[in-house]
């Protein structure tokens, strides 16, 4: 019990220290970038008196450490400040944009896992067969093509030529704003509202961007699975299991796969974290109003409250998933 | 237990399952009837939709669709103005009092008629709020202390605007065509007032104007939705305008081809070429009052010499850049007033002449040239233009090092006068020559605390004659004389100002199948959505 409490304490404090470091670094990078935030708000034609007034209002005339202290104090009260770009509180913006990324990332993750793991396993079991070669080339291609090319290519084929998928955005124009926002996940909200038309339209809009992201991530998952599996299949316990006359399927899935599951959890957690960081380019191409797009636009506008807010969120998600992977490790493998 | 067989079956079936889901979206490909969907990059939008504050390219286009002003530019002749909400107006002989008679039939979405009281309130509000575009009105001498006395409603249909000092009548009238001249419904604005903000917080996200449309929703970097003003008097206008943020130009063209968008706004030259080739599409374009220029900071000793400035101007291949780098996007324009703007200069004053440039450079004492840096925004087409400038100047011996950065980074640097050469663009603030003549020619105080830190100040350009001419032209009551003054100024400017005026922006939009009536004007705010029709 005591040991557990100590472990929890260490985890929480290391989380806090990491987050503080993230705030510190982002804040100072944000303040030294050679872009004037006042310029973003007032434009290039701004009159000097307005520039000075706004600079004072934003507290930009104060020394950097003072600015940081003010920001930190507000942050500890849960206040991330206001975004100059959207005029909203950054917290509200995150509530608005992050669910879009989570929805896209989760669907992509499900696709990537469902396709990537079996392909990796099959590839390892049939090592050097035609199937293995195919899977390796297929996943290598997925990982090597730049996302813009993949995204535009997918739009061209499935949207423009075949007409199977709808185009950009989260939902068709006619359906925008029809369902009230409850969770922020459009598909879920549509179901809550009982609007199946919106639901299917949102699902259809998810397929292409999620597919592109999934293909990219699947490549990594299947390669890792394959490598782990090859390793596992050479293990003595597998040879023993085979010698005992167990069916090949049982040997592969129960014994070998069971053993690599622990390591795979980390791969999956990191992949998911990567997807939630906001697949910036995918979001740009598919006009997906997610956190990646939010982060990029606010960065180009020197909208530092928004940038720090989004960065903290991404960092937090990353660490959280890492912690969860660690926890899963312990559950799956009591030796750790 | 998942066997290999089930797995293979599932894998084989997945494309079929997926295509089933894909098909769910296929049925609804075309845009809804009566709704115009515009694919546009709108992430520049920062300051919201209050006419007293809007100052980004996107909202400067949207706001005139939400609000009507007293005056609008004449669509047939951009150098003239016509009444919009104003039926007629008279100017006192000394040029210090304007009396506007308002039309009786213009209505706000609430159904109430636009009155002179609303107009007076709108101008007073803009001055008192003192947001970024307020200078367009305050430059006539209005302050928060005198505006209530100077701008008054005499009765429901008569508005009197007095001026503390005489100005060119056309100058004031053109300034009233800017979005800040949009008339706000007083009752609605005041109903949403918080802490004496005249409803500014609310009006950033809503609207209270007599324009063709009213604001429904703005989600930053995603979409803007506008619904028709039921009292606009145009019963057959599109009932809804939906502007979707599509940053990728190729995705915009795809949407147009599939019928998911009716108008695409940001196609690149190569995509425009494709759009021109499609018989169902209509491309509209217009030169705009946005100039691309090369600035030479006078803090750099070499660049102070007039022959060096002229050598640089003679070295540039204006036509080569326009034809090869920016076809359909920018054309050559060499005055500080681009064609289309009143007083716009169409003359060609400079062309590439290497021998002449070299000779001028030798005269200045640099027969072997010198080294200099050029700050260039990394985005298209600036990066390519920057390289062309580098190559052109290399031919006369000037060795240019390109310093590439984000657009706002380059702006930040030039505003602190930290550049040597810089390539940038400048768009006029309002549709009157004074906006640009002030920016390029006036620098009454070159000190660090100068009151006017515009382009002349940013490049340490002090020229008393041009400075005074600019001021004089803003006060010239006779319009023909006034335009002649701008012409003279531009010729002097071309000869001796440290700016090489290079190009003028051409804005293009592509209308999809069955769409018509979209017009782009020489100024962002001239685009009226209510005129668009869809078959």
Short mmCIF file of C-alpha atoms in Angstrom, two decimals, chain B residues 102-454:
data_model
loop_
_atom_site.label_atom_id
_atom_site.label_comp_id
_atom_site.label_asym_id
_atom_site.label_seq_id
_atom_site.Cartn_x
_atom_site.Cartn_y
_atom_site.Cartn_z
CA UNK B 102 -31.51 58.98 -46.57
CA UNK B 103 -33.71 56.64 -48.58
CA UNK B 104 -36.95 55.67 -46.86
CA UNK B 105 -37.16 52.01 -47.77
CA UNK B 106 -33.95 50.42 -46.43
CA UNK B 107 -34.64 48.06 -43.54
CA UNK B 108 -32.68 46.17 -40.91
CA UNK B 109 -33.38 42.43 -40.41
CA UNK B 110 -35.56 43.51 -37.46
CA UNK B 111 -37.91 45.14 -39.94
CA UNK B 112 -37.15 48.68 -38.75
CA UNK B 113 -36.28 51.39 -41.27
CA UNK B 114 -32.71 52.75 -41.29
CA UNK B 115 -32.76 56.28 -39.89
CA UNK B 116 -30.31 59.17 -39.77
CA UNK B 117 -30.15 58.55 -36.03
CA UNK B 118 -28.72 55.05 -36.70
CA UNK B 119 -26.18 56.60 -39.08
CA UNK B 120 -25.09 59.27 -36.58
CA UNK B 121 -24.84 56.64 -33.84
CA UNK B 122 -22.70 54.38 -36.05
CA UNK B 123 -20.11 57.05 -36.82
CA UNK B 124 -20.01 58.33 -33.23
CA UNK B 125 -19.63 54.76 -32.02
CA UNK B 126 -16.74 54.05 -34.42
CA UNK B 127 -14.87 57.13 -33.21
CA UNK B 128 -15.51 56.43 -29.52
CA UNK B 129 -14.56 52.74 -29.77
CA UNK B 130 -11.32 53.82 -31.49
CA UNK B 131 -10.48 50.41 -32.90
CA UNK B 132 -7.94 49.90 -35.66
CA UNK B 133 -10.01 51.20 -38.65
CA UNK B 134 -11.23 54.25 -36.69
CA UNK B 135 -8.51 56.40 -38.27
CA UNK B 136 -10.39 56.25 -41.58
CA UNK B 137 -12.92 58.62 -39.93
CA UNK B 138 -10.78 60.27 -37.27
CA UNK B 139 -8.33 61.59 -39.88
CA UNK B 140 -11.03 64.17 -40.69
CA UNK B 141 -10.61 65.60 -37.20
CA UNK B 142 -13.32 63.71 -35.33
CA UNK B 143 -12.53 62.89 -31.71
CA UNK B 144 -14.59 61.29 -28.98
CA UNK B 145 -15.18 64.77 -27.56
CA UNK B 146 -16.40 66.55 -30.68
CA UNK B 147 -18.07 63.80 -32.71
CA UNK B 148 -21.48 64.12 -31.00
CA UNK B 149 -21.63 67.79 -31.99
CA UNK B 150 -20.22 67.40 -35.49
CA UNK B 151 -22.24 64.41 -36.71
CA UNK B 152 -25.96 64.80 -36.04
CA UNK B 153 -29.32 63.58 -37.25
CA UNK B 154 -31.51 66.59 -38.06
CA UNK B 155 -34.56 64.38 -38.59
CA UNK B 156 -35.21 60.73 -39.42
CA UNK B 157 -33.94 61.17 -42.97
CA UNK B 158 -31.35 63.92 -42.72
CA UNK B 159 -27.81 63.51 -41.47
CA UNK B 160 -25.34 66.36 -41.21
CA UNK B 161 -21.62 65.69 -41.01
CA UNK B 162 -19.59 68.77 -40.21
CA UNK B 163 -15.81 68.78 -40.53
CA UNK B 164 -13.39 70.73 -38.34
CA UNK B 165 -11.40 71.63 -41.48
CA UNK B 166 -12.13 71.43 -45.19
CA UNK B 167 -11.10 68.31 -47.13
CA UNK B 168 -11.50 67.08 -50.67
CA UNK B 169 -15.19 66.01 -50.86
CA UNK B 170 -14.25 62.90 -52.82
CA UNK B 171 -11.83 61.95 -50.02
CA UNK B 172 -14.56 61.89 -47.36
CA UNK B 173 -17.05 60.17 -49.66
CA UNK B 174 -14.60 57.43 -50.61
CA UNK B 175 -13.76 56.89 -46.96
CA UNK B 176 -17.45 56.41 -46.20
CA UNK B 177 -17.47 53.46 -48.63
CA UNK B 178 -15.08 51.56 -46.32
CA UNK B 179 -16.64 48.88 -44.05
CA UNK B 180 -16.36 51.28 -41.10
CA UNK B 181 -19.01 53.38 -42.87
CA UNK B 182 -21.53 50.53 -42.38
CA UNK B 183 -24.68 51.67 -40.54
CA UNK B 184 -25.45 49.73 -37.34
CA UNK B 185 -28.96 49.51 -35.88
CA UNK B 186 -28.69 51.63 -32.75
CA UNK B 187 -31.35 49.82 -30.71
CA UNK B 188 -29.85 46.36 -31.32
CA UNK B 189 -26.28 47.46 -30.58
CA UNK B 190 -27.28 49.18 -27.35
CA UNK B 191 -29.44 46.22 -26.29
CA UNK B 192 -26.25 44.15 -26.23
CA UNK B 193 -23.99 46.73 -24.65
CA UNK B 194 -21.62 45.49 -21.93
CA UNK B 195 -19.49 47.92 -19.88
CA UNK B 196 -20.03 50.75 -22.33
CA UNK B 197 -18.71 48.83 -25.35
CA UNK B 198 -21.57 49.96 -27.64
CA UNK B 199 -22.33 46.30 -28.29
CA UNK B 200 -18.82 45.67 -29.69
CA UNK B 201 -18.41 42.29 -27.96
CA UNK B 202 -21.72 41.07 -29.31
CA UNK B 203 -21.30 42.53 -32.78
CA UNK B 204 -17.99 40.73 -33.25
CA UNK B 205 -20.00 37.52 -33.63
CA UNK B 206 -23.42 38.82 -34.68
CA UNK B 207 -24.73 41.55 -36.95
CA UNK B 208 -27.19 44.43 -36.94
CA UNK B 209 -26.96 45.88 -40.43
CA UNK B 210 -29.20 46.53 -43.40
CA UNK B 211 -27.04 44.53 -45.81
CA UNK B 212 -28.16 41.54 -47.84
CA UNK B 213 -27.20 39.11 -45.10
CA UNK B 214 -27.07 38.65 -41.35
CA UNK B 215 -24.49 36.76 -39.33
CA UNK B 216 -25.44 33.29 -38.15
CA UNK B 217 -22.22 31.65 -37.02
CA UNK B 218 -18.46 31.95 -37.19
CA UNK B 219 -16.23 29.08 -36.11
CA UNK B 220 -12.64 30.26 -36.49
CA UNK B 221 -10.72 28.40 -39.20
CA UNK B 222 -13.80 26.36 -40.06
CA UNK B 223 -16.76 28.24 -41.44
CA UNK B 224 -18.86 31.38 -41.61
CA UNK B 225 -22.62 31.09 -42.11
CA UNK B 226 -24.76 34.00 -43.28
CA UNK B 227 -28.54 34.03 -43.79
CA UNK B 228 -30.45 36.39 -46.03
CA UNK B 229 -31.83 39.57 -44.50
CA UNK B 230 -35.59 39.10 -45.06
CA UNK B 231 -35.98 42.85 -45.53
CA UNK B 232 -33.12 43.36 -47.97
CA UNK B 233 -35.52 43.96 -50.85
CA UNK B 234 -33.89 41.25 -52.95
CA UNK B 235 -36.31 38.31 -52.74
CA UNK B 236 -34.38 36.10 -55.16
CA UNK B 237 -30.99 36.30 -53.47
CA UNK B 238 -29.44 33.04 -52.12
CA UNK B 239 -31.02 32.30 -48.75
CA UNK B 240 -27.75 31.22 -47.19
CA UNK B 241 -24.06 31.85 -47.84
CA UNK B 242 -21.75 29.25 -46.39
CA UNK B 243 -18.04 30.03 -46.44
CA UNK B 244 -15.99 26.95 -45.67
CA UNK B 245 -12.35 27.22 -44.69
CA UNK B 246 -10.50 25.11 -47.25
CA UNK B 247 -6.82 26.05 -47.05
CA UNK B 248 -5.68 23.66 -49.75
CA UNK B 249 -6.22 25.09 -53.27
CA UNK B 250 -6.30 21.62 -54.89
CA UNK B 251 -9.04 20.55 -52.49
CA UNK B 252 -10.95 23.71 -53.46
CA UNK B 253 -10.82 22.79 -57.14
CA UNK B 254 -11.91 19.20 -56.39
CA UNK B 255 -14.89 20.50 -54.42
CA UNK B 256 -15.85 22.69 -57.34
CA UNK B 257 -15.57 19.81 -59.79
CA UNK B 258 -17.76 17.59 -57.60
CA UNK B 259 -20.36 20.29 -57.05
CA UNK B 260 -19.64 20.46 -53.31
CA UNK B 261 -18.62 24.08 -53.64
CA UNK B 262 -20.16 26.74 -55.87
CA UNK B 263 -17.29 29.18 -55.78
CA UNK B 264 -13.56 28.61 -55.20
CA UNK B 265 -11.53 31.60 -54.12
CA UNK B 266 -7.86 30.69 -53.74
CA UNK B 267 -6.78 28.74 -56.80
CA UNK B 268 -3.10 28.97 -57.69
CA UNK B 269 -2.02 29.94 -61.25
CA UNK B 270 -1.69 26.32 -62.41
CA UNK B 271 -5.09 25.38 -60.98
CA UNK B 272 -6.65 28.50 -62.51
CA UNK B 273 -5.37 27.32 -65.86
CA UNK B 274 -7.27 24.06 -65.32
CA UNK B 275 -10.37 25.99 -64.28
CA UNK B 276 -10.20 28.10 -67.46
CA UNK B 277 -10.15 24.87 -69.47
CA UNK B 278 -13.42 23.57 -67.97
CA UNK B 279 -16.35 24.76 -70.04
CA UNK B 280 -18.83 24.69 -67.16
CA UNK B 281 -16.74 26.98 -65.01
CA UNK B 282 -16.59 30.75 -65.12
CA UNK B 283 -13.48 32.54 -63.95
CA UNK B 284 -13.89 36.14 -62.82
CA UNK B 285 -10.98 38.36 -61.92
CA UNK B 286 -10.13 41.92 -61.13
CA UNK B 287 -7.00 43.88 -60.45
CA UNK B 288 -6.98 44.84 -56.78
CA UNK B 289 -5.54 47.72 -54.83
CA UNK B 290 -2.72 45.57 -53.43
CA UNK B 291 0.83 46.42 -54.52
CA UNK B 292 3.96 44.29 -54.31
CA UNK B 293 7.01 46.49 -53.82
CA UNK B 294 10.70 46.29 -53.12
CA UNK B 295 11.68 48.60 -50.26
CA UNK B 296 15.19 49.97 -49.79
CA UNK B 297 15.95 51.00 -46.24
CA UNK B 298 17.69 54.41 -46.21
CA UNK B 299 19.64 53.39 -43.12
CA UNK B 300 21.87 51.39 -45.47
CA UNK B 301 24.54 53.80 -46.87
CA UNK B 302 24.70 52.20 -50.33
CA UNK B 303 20.91 52.38 -50.70
CA UNK B 304 20.83 56.08 -49.82
CA UNK B 305 22.33 57.01 -53.16
CA UNK B 306 19.74 57.95 -55.73
CA UNK B 307 21.60 56.38 -58.71
CA UNK B 308 21.73 53.09 -56.76
CA UNK B 309 17.98 53.18 -56.19
CA UNK B 310 17.44 53.87 -59.87
CA UNK B 311 19.91 51.18 -60.90
CA UNK B 312 17.89 48.66 -58.88
CA UNK B 313 14.68 49.83 -60.52
CA UNK B 314 16.22 49.49 -64.02
CA UNK B 315 17.63 46.06 -63.22
CA UNK B 316 14.34 44.36 -62.39
CA UNK B 317 12.60 42.24 -65.01
CA UNK B 318 9.02 43.28 -64.23
CA UNK B 319 7.47 41.58 -67.24
CA UNK B 320 9.43 38.38 -66.81
CA UNK B 321 8.25 38.08 -63.21
CA UNK B 322 4.62 38.82 -64.08
CA UNK B 323 4.50 36.38 -66.98
CA UNK B 324 6.60 33.55 -65.60
CA UNK B 325 6.04 33.62 -61.85
CA UNK B 326 2.66 35.20 -61.28
CA UNK B 327 0.47 34.71 -64.38
CA UNK B 328 -3.21 35.42 -63.56
CA UNK B 329 -2.19 36.44 -60.06
CA UNK B 330 -0.17 39.64 -60.30
CA UNK B 331 0.40 42.07 -63.16
CA UNK B 332 2.94 44.86 -63.58
CA UNK B 333 2.01 48.16 -61.91
CA UNK B 334 4.54 50.90 -61.20
CA UNK B 335 2.72 53.66 -59.37
CA UNK B 336 1.95 53.74 -55.68
CA UNK B 337 -1.66 53.87 -56.82
CA UNK B 338 -2.39 50.70 -58.79
CA UNK B 339 -4.77 50.84 -61.76
CA UNK B 340 -8.41 50.57 -60.66
CA UNK B 341 -7.92 52.83 -57.66
CA UNK B 342 -8.84 56.50 -58.32
CA UNK B 343 -5.64 58.10 -59.57
CA UNK B 344 -4.19 54.70 -60.49
CA UNK B 345 -1.11 54.94 -62.69
CA UNK B 346 -1.03 52.83 -65.83
CA UNK B 347 2.24 54.22 -67.23
CA UNK B 348 5.26 51.94 -67.60
CA UNK B 349 8.15 53.88 -66.16
CA UNK B 350 10.78 51.17 -65.77
CA UNK B 351 11.76 48.07 -67.71
CA UNK B 352 14.75 45.83 -67.53
CA UNK B 353 17.84 47.64 -68.90
CA UNK B 354 21.03 46.07 -67.59
CA UNK B 355 23.42 48.48 -69.36
CA UNK B 356 21.67 51.54 -67.97
CA UNK B 357 21.53 50.02 -64.48
CA UNK B 358 25.24 49.20 -64.55
CA UNK B 359 26.09 52.68 -65.69
CA UNK B 360 24.05 54.22 -62.84
CA UNK B 361 25.74 51.95 -60.36
CA UNK B 362 29.16 53.00 -61.64
CA UNK B 363 28.12 56.66 -61.37
CA UNK B 364 27.24 56.06 -57.74
CA UNK B 365 30.74 54.71 -57.15
CA UNK B 366 29.94 50.99 -57.13
CA UNK B 367 31.23 49.69 -60.50
CA UNK B 368 31.61 46.27 -58.92
CA UNK B 369 28.35 46.37 -57.02
CA UNK B 370 27.97 45.62 -53.31
CA UNK B 371 26.41 43.12 -50.95
CA UNK B 372 22.94 43.47 -49.43
CA UNK B 373 20.27 41.31 -47.75
CA UNK B 374 16.69 40.95 -48.95
CA UNK B 375 13.92 39.91 -46.54
CA UNK B 376 11.28 37.85 -48.30
CA UNK B 377 8.15 36.09 -47.02
CA UNK B 378 8.56 32.37 -47.55
CA UNK B 379 5.06 31.94 -48.98
CA UNK B 380 4.10 31.90 -52.65
CA UNK B 381 4.66 33.87 -54.78
CA UNK B 382 7.04 36.04 -52.73
CA UNK B 383 9.75 33.38 -52.41
CA UNK B 384 9.94 32.99 -56.20
CA UNK B 385 9.80 36.73 -56.83
CA UNK B 386 12.61 37.15 -54.30
CA UNK B 387 14.78 34.73 -56.24
CA UNK B 388 14.04 36.56 -59.47
CA UNK B 389 15.04 39.86 -57.85
CA UNK B 390 18.22 38.22 -56.60
CA UNK B 391 19.08 37.01 -60.10
CA UNK B 392 18.27 40.37 -61.71
CA UNK B 393 20.42 42.31 -59.25
CA UNK B 394 23.27 39.81 -59.63
CA UNK B 395 23.43 40.80 -63.29
CA UNK B 396 24.47 44.33 -62.31
CA UNK B 397 26.85 43.16 -59.61
CA UNK B 398 24.68 43.57 -56.53
CA UNK B 399 25.05 40.39 -54.50
CA UNK B 400 21.77 39.72 -52.69
CA UNK B 401 21.46 37.31 -49.77
CA UNK B 402 17.87 36.17 -49.32
CA UNK B 403 16.52 36.15 -45.77
CA UNK B 404 13.36 34.11 -45.87
CA UNK B 405 10.75 34.13 -43.11
CA UNK B 406 7.06 33.91 -42.29
CA UNK B 407 5.08 36.84 -43.71
CA UNK B 408 4.40 38.22 -40.23
CA UNK B 409 8.05 37.79 -39.31
CA UNK B 410 9.15 39.92 -42.26
CA UNK B 411 6.49 42.51 -41.41
CA UNK B 412 7.64 42.61 -37.79
CA UNK B 413 11.22 43.21 -38.91
CA UNK B 414 10.40 45.96 -41.40
CA UNK B 415 8.19 47.70 -38.84
CA UNK B 416 11.25 47.90 -36.62
CA UNK B 417 13.32 49.14 -39.59
CA UNK B 418 15.66 46.16 -39.21
CA UNK B 419 15.84 45.21 -42.91
CA UNK B 420 18.04 46.28 -45.80
CA UNK B 421 15.97 45.34 -48.84
CA UNK B 422 12.50 43.89 -48.27
CA UNK B 423 9.87 42.48 -50.59
CA UNK B 424 6.34 43.03 -49.31
CA UNK B 425 2.79 43.82 -50.29
CA UNK B 426 0.63 46.76 -49.30
CA UNK B 427 -3.14 46.93 -49.63
CA UNK B 428 -4.99 50.21 -49.52
CA UNK B 429 -7.04 50.90 -46.37
CA UNK B 430 -9.91 52.59 -48.12
CA UNK B 431 -10.80 53.37 -51.69
CA UNK B 432 -9.15 56.76 -51.92
CA UNK B 433 -5.69 57.68 -53.20
CA UNK B 434 -4.78 59.30 -49.89
CA UNK B 435 -4.44 55.94 -48.14
CA UNK B 436 -1.45 54.98 -50.27
CA UNK B 437 -0.01 58.46 -50.77
CA UNK B 438 0.13 58.87 -47.00
CA UNK B 439 1.71 55.43 -46.51
CA UNK B 440 4.41 55.82 -49.15
CA UNK B 441 5.13 59.57 -49.05
CA UNK B 442 4.44 61.00 -45.61
CA UNK B 443 7.05 60.86 -42.89
CA UNK B 444 6.85 64.10 -40.89
CA UNK B 445 9.00 62.74 -38.04
CA UNK B 446 11.64 60.11 -38.78
CA UNK B 447 12.50 59.70 -35.08
CA UNK B 448 11.85 56.51 -33.15
CA UNK B 449 8.66 58.01 -31.71
CA UNK B 450 7.34 59.22 -35.04
CA UNK B 451 3.57 59.66 -35.08
CA UNK B 452 3.14 58.06 -38.46
CA UNK B 453 5.08 54.82 -38.70
CA UNK B 454 3.98 53.88 -42.18
#
